[in-house]
Short mmCIF file of C-alpha atoms in Angstrom, two decimals:
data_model
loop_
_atom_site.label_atom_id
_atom_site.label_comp_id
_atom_site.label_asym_id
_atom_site.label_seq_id
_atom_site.Cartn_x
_atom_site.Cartn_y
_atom_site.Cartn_z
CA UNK A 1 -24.11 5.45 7.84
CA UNK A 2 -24.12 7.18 4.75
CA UNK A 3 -25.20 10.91 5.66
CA UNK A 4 -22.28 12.87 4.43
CA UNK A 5 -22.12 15.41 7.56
CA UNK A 6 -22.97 13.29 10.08
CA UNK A 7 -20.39 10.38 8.84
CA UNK A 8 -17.82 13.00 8.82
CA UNK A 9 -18.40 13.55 12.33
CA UNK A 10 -18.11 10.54 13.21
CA UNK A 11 -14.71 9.99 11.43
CA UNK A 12 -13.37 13.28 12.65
CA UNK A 13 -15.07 12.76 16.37
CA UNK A 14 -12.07 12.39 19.27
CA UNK A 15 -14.21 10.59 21.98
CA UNK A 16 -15.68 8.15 18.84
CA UNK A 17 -11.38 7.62 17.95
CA UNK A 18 -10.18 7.41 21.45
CA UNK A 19 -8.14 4.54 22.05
CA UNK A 20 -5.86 2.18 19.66
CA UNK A 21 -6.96 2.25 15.89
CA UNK A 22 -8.76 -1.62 14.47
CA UNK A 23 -6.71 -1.81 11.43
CA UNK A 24 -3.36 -3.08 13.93
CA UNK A 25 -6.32 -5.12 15.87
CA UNK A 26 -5.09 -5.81 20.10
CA UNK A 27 -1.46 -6.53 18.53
CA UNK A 28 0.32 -3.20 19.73
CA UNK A 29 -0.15 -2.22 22.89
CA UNK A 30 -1.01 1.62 22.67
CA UNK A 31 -2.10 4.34 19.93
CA UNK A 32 1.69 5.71 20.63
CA UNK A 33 2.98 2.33 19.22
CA UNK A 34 0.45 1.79 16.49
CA UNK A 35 1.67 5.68 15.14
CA UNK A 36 4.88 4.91 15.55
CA UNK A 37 4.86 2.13 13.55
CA UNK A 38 2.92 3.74 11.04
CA UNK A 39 5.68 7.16 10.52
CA UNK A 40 8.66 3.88 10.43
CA UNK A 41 6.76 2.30 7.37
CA UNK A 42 6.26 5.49 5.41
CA UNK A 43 9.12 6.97 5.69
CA UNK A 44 11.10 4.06 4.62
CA UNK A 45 8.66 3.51 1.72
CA UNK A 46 9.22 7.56 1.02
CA UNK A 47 12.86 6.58 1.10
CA UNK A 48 12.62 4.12 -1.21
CA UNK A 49 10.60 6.61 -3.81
CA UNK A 50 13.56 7.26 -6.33
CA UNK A 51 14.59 3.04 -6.70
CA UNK A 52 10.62 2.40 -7.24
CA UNK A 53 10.24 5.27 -9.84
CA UNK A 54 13.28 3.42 -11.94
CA UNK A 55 11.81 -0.34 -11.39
CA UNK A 56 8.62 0.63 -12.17
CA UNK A 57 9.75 1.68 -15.47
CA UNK A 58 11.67 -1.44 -15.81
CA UNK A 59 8.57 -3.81 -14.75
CA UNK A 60 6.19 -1.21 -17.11
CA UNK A 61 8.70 -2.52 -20.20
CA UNK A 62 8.79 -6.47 -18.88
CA UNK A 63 4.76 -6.27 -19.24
CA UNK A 64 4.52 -6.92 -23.34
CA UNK A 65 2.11 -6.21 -25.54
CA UNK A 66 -0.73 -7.73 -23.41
CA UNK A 67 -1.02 -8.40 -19.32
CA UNK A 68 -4.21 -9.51 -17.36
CA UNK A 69 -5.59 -8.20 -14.73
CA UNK A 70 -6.22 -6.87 -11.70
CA UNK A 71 -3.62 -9.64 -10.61
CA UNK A 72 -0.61 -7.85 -12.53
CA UNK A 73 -1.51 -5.11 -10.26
CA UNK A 74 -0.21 -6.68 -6.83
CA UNK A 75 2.52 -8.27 -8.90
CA UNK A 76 3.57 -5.13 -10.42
CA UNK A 77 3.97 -3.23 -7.13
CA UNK A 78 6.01 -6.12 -5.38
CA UNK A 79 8.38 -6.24 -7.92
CA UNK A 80 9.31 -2.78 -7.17
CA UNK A 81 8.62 -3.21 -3.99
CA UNK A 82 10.46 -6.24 -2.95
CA UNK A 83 14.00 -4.94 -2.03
CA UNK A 84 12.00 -2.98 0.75
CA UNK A 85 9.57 -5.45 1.90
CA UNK A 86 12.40 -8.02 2.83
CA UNK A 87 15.58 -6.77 2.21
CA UNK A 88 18.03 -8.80 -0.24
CA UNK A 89 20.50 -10.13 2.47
CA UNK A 90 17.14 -11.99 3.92
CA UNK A 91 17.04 -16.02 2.81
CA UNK A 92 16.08 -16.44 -1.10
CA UNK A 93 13.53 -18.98 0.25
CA UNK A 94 11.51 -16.70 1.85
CA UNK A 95 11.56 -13.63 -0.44
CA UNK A 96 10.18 -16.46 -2.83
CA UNK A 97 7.23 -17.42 -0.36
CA UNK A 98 6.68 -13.96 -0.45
CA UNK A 99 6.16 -13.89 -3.95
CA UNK A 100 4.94 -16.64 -4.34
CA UNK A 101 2.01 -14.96 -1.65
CA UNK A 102 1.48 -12.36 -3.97
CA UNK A 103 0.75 -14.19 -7.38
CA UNK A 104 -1.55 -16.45 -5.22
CA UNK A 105 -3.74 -13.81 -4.34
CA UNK A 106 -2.97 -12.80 -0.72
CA UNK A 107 -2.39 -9.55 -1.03
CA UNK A 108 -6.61 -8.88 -1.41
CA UNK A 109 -9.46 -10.85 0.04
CA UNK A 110 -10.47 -12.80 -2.95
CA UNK A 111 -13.97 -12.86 -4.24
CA UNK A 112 -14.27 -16.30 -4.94
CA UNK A 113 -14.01 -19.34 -2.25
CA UNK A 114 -11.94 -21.34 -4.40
CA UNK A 115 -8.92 -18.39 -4.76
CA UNK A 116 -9.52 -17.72 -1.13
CA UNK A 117 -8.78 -20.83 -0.43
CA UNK A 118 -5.84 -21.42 -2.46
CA UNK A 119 -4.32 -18.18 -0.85
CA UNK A 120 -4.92 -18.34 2.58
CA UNK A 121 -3.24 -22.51 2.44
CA UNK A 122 -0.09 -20.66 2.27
CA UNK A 123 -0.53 -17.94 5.56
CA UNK A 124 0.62 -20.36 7.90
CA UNK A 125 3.69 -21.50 6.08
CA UNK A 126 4.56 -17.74 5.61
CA UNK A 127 3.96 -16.96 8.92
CA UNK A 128 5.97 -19.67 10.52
CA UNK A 129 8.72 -18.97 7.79
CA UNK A 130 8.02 -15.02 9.30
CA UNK A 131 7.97 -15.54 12.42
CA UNK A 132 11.59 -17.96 12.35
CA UNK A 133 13.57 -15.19 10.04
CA UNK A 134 12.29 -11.98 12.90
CA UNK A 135 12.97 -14.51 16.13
CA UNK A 136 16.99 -14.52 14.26
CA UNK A 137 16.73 -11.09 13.29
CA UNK A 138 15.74 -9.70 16.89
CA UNK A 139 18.46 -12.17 19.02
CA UNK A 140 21.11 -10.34 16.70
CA UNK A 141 19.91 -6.99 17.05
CA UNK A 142 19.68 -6.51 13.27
CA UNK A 143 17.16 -3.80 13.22
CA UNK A 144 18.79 -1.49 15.95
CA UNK A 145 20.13 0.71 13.43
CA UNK A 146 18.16 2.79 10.18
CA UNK A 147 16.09 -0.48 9.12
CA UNK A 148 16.82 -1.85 6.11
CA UNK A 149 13.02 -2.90 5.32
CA UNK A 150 9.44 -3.06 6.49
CA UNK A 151 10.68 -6.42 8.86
CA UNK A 152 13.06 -4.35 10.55
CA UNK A 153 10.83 -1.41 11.02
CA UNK A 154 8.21 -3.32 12.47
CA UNK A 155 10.99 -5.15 15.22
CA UNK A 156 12.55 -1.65 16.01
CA UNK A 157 9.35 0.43 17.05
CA UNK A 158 7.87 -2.52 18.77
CA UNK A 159 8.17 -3.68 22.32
CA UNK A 160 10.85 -6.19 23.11
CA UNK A 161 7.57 -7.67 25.00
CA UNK A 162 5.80 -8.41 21.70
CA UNK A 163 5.92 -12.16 20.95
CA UNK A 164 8.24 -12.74 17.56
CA UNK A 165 4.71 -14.61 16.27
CA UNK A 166 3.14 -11.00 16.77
CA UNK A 167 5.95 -9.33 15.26
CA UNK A 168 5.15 -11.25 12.02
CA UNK A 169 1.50 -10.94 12.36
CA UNK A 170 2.15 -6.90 12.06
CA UNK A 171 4.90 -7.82 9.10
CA UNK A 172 2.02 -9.55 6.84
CA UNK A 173 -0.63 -7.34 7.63
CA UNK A 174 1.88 -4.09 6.56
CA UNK A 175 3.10 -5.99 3.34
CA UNK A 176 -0.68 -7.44 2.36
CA UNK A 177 -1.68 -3.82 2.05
CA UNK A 178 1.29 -1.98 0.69
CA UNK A 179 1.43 -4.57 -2.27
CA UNK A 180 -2.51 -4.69 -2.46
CA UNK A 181 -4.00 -1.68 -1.61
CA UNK A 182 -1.15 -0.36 -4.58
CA UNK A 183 -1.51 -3.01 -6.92
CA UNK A 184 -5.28 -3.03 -6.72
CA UNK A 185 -5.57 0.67 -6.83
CA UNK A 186 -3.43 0.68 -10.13
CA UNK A 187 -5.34 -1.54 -11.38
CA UNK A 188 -8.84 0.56 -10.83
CA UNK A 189 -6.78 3.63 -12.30
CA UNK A 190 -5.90 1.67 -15.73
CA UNK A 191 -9.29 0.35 -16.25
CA UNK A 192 -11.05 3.40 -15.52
CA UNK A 193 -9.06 5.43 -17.31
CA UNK A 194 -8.97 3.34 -20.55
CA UNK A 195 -13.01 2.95 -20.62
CA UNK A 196 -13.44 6.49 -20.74
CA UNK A 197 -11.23 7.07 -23.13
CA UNK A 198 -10.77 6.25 -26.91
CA UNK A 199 -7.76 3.85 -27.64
CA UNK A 200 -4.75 5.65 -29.66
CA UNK A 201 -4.73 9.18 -28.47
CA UNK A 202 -2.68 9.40 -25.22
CA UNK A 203 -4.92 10.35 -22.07
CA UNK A 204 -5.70 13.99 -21.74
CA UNK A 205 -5.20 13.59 -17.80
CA UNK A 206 -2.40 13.88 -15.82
CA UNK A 207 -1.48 10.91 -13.85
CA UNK A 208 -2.18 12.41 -10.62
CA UNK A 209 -5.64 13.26 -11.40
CA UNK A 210 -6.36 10.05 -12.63
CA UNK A 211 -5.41 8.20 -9.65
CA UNK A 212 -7.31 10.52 -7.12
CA UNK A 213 -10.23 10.11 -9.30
CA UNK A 214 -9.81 6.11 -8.98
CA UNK A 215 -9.42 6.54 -5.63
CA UNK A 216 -12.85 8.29 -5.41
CA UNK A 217 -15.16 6.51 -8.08
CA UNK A 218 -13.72 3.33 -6.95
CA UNK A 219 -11.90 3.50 -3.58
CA UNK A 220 -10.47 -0.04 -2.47
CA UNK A 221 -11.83 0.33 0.80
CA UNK A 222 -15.40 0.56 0.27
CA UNK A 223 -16.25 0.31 4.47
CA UNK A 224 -14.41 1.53 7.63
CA UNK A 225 -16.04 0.84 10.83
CA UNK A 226 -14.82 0.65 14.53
CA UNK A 227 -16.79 -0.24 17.88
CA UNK A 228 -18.24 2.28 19.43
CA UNK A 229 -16.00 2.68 23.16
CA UNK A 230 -19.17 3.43 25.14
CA UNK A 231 -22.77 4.80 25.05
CA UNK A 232 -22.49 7.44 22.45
CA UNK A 233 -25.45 9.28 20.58
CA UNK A 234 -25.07 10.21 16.65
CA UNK A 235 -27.45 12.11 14.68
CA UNK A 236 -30.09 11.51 17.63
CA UNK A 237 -29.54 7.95 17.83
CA UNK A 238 -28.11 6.68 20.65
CA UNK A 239 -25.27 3.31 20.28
CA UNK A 240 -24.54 1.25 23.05
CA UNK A 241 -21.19 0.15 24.10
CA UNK A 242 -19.60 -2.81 21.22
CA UNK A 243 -21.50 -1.12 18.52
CA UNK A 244 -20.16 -1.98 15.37
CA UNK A 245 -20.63 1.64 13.71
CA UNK A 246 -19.68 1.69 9.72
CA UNK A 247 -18.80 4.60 7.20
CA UNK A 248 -18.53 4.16 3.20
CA UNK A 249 -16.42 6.14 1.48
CA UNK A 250 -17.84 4.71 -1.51
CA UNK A 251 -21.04 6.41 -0.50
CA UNK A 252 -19.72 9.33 0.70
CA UNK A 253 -17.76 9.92 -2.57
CA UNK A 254 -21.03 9.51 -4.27
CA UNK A 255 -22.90 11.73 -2.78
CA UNK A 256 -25.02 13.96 -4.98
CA UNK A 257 -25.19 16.93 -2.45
CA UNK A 258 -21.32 17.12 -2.31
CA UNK A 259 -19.95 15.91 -5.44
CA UNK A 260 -20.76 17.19 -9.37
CA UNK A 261 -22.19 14.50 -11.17
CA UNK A 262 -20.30 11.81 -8.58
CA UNK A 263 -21.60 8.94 -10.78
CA UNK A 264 -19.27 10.16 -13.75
CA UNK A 265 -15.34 9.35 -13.87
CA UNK A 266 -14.06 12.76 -14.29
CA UNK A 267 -10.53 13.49 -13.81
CA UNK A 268 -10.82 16.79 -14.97
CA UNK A 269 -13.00 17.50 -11.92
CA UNK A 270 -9.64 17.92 -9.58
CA UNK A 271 -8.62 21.12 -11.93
CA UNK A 272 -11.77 22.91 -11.23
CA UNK A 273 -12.95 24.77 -8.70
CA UNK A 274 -15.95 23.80 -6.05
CA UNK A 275 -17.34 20.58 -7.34
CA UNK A 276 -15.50 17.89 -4.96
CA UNK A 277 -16.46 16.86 -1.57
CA UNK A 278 -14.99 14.64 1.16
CA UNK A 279 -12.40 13.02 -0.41
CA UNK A 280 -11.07 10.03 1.91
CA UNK A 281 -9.69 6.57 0.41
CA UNK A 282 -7.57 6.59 3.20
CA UNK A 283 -10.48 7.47 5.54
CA UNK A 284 -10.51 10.87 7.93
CA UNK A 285 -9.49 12.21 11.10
CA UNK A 286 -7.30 10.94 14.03
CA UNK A 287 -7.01 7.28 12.12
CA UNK A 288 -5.80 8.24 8.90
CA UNK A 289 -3.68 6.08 7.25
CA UNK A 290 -0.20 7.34 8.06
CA UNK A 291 0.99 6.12 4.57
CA UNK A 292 -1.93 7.80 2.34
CA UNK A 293 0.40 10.40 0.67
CA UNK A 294 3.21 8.13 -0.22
CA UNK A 295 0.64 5.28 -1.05
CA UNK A 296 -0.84 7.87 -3.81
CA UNK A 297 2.84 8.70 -5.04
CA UNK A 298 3.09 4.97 -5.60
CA UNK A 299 0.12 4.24 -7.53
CA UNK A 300 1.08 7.72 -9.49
CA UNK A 301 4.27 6.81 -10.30
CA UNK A 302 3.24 3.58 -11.43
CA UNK A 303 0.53 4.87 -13.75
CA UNK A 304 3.22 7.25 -14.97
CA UNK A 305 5.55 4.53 -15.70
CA UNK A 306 2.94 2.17 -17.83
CA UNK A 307 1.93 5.08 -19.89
CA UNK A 308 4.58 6.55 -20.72
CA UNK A 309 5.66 6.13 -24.65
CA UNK A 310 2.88 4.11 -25.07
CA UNK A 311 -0.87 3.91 -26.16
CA UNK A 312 -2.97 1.96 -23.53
CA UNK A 313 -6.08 -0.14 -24.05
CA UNK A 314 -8.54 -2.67 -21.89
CA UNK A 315 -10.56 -5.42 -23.55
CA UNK A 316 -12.74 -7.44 -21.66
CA UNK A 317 -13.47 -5.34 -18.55
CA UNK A 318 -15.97 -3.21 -17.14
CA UNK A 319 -16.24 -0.42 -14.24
CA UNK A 320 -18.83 -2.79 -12.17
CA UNK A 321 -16.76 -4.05 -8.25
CA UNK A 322 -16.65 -7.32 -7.66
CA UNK A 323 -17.18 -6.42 -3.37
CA UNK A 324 -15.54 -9.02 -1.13
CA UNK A 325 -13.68 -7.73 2.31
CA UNK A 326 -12.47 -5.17 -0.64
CA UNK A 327 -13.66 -3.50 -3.96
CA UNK A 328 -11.92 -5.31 -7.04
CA UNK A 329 -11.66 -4.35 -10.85
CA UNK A 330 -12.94 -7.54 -12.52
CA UNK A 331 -10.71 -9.08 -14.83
CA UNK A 332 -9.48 -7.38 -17.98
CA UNK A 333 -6.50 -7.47 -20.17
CA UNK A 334 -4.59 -4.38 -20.73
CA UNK A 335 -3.03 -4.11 -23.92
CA UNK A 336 0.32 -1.61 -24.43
CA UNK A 337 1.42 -0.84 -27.56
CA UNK A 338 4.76 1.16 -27.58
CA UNK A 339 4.62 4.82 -29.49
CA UNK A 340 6.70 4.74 -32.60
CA UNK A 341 10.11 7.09 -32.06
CA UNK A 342 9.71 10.47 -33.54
CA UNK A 343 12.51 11.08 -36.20
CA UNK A 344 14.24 14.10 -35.57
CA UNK A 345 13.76 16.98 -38.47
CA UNK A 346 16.70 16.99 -41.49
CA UNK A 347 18.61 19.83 -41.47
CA UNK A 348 19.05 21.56 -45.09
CA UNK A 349 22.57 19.98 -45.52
CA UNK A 350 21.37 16.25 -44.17
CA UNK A 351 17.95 16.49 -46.95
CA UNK A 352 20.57 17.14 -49.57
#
């Protein structure tokens, strides 16, 4: 469906969105439980804001003078992510499958057999190695207090009735797009950013403009889509029950009617006035993702961090998605060059 209006009413339409939302799948039992899960994560990621604003500066500095990616993306956005995702009390061994899961690529459904492949040998180790460290956590009541990370958010705003296999089904699927949706989405933001503009002189953008535009030339999710609950009729169509019923926001944020010049990466256009139309990279109505906000003030403050006091440059990329399950910047390396310090003027006395 690609008709701006009429996909908007779908999104926004409350008998379409009745019932539990298909990102969680059958694993929580109600819409209640799949929202409150969603307010636990983000506001423990919001929490953790201030400590990811200093490591990102820290992991913008352990880059050097040349990274590739999109993989330094992901592996960018766990590193400041990590003390969050499993806390650093939790055993070493597993907060090194974790990262291990990350610089193998399963943070993003991989374009190419052999990487999917490679990433998805290592789900069922993580999983069981999940799925052992939650049974432990839940028999000692570890997360009946403020939880100390995304694990213990997940175990205190399910049911007790939710197997502990389920329990780390939920865990992966909330870390796989917190550390790729991010990563990925910093990625887009870099590369777009640095082909449309000449290396040396620093961008002319502010950071949050630049990721919003990202967000809409290239969003990550290119296709949302849910089954329709029973015999509905859309633009004069009528969709039986089961229905697999799709919306693009890549479409919709390219649509000539509602957008000025949509085929153009403009930052500038979120400083003027009239010229944007529906704007949703974390799709629309009652299934918004709960964490769109603070997943923007990640990506922002990550862009922040890798261009600050330094000149930014891309060889080897281009704005054309490689589409898999998501939309992926093909590879490029990003090259950072740190800004020379600016002396501070003599005084009369000092030039003397």
């Amino acid at each position: 469906m690609r008709d701006t209006e009429l996909a908007l009413t779908v999104l926004r339409d409350p008998l379409f969105h009745s019932g539990r939302s298909t990102f969680f799948g059958d694993m929580l039992p109600s819409r209640t439980a799949q929202i409150a899960l969603g307010r636990a994560v983000r506001n423990l990621m919001r929490a953790h804001l201030p400590a990811y604003r200093q490591c990102a500066a820290e992991a913008a500095a352990g880059l050097g003078a040349a990274s590739q990616w999109p993989e330094a993306g992901p592996l960018l956005v766990y590193r400041c992510t990590a003390d969050v995702l499993l806390h650093p009390g939790a055993p070493p061994a597993l907060r090194r499958q974790l990262a291990h899961a990350v610089s193998a690529g399963l943070t993003a459904r991989q374009p190419h057999m052999r990487q999917r492949a490679r990433a998805e040998i290592l789900r069922p180790k993580l999983l069981a190695a999940i799925t052992e460290h939650a049974q432990c956590r839940r028999a000692e009541n570890f997360a009946a207090g403020e939880p100390r990370d995304v694990l213990d958010a997940v175990i205190g705003t399910c049911s007790g009735e939710l197997t502990h296999r389920t329990v780390a089904n939920l865990y992966i699927l909330l870390f796989q797009s917190i550390v790729g949706n991010i990563g990925y989405a910093v990625a887009w933001t870099l590369l777009l950013a640095c082909l449309h503009h000449q290396p040396g002189p620093p961008w002319p953008w502010p950071a949050e403009w630049l990721v919003r535009e990202a967000a809409r030339h290239r969003p990550f999710v290119w296709m949302v889509g849910r089954p329709v609950p029973y015999p509905l009729e859309f633009g004069g169509l009528p969709f039986a029950a089961g229905t697999i019923l799709s919306v693009s926001p890549y479409l919709l944020h390219h649509d000539t009617d509602s957008w000025d010049r949509p085929e153009m990466f403009r930052p500038e256009r979120w400083n003027e006035p009239g010229g944007q139309g529906p704007y949703l990279p974390f799709s629309t109505g009652p299934f918004t993702c709960a964490g769109a906000a603070i997943a923007h003030s990640l990506t922002t403050e990550a862009i922040t961090a890798l261009a600050q006091d330094a000149h930014l440059a891309v060889s080897g990329g281009d704005a054309r998605p490689l589409v898999s399950g998501s939309v992926l910047p093909r590879p490029f390396t990003l090259r950072r060059t740190l800004k020379a310090p600016t002396k501070p003027a003599l005084t009369k006395d000092e030039g003397r």
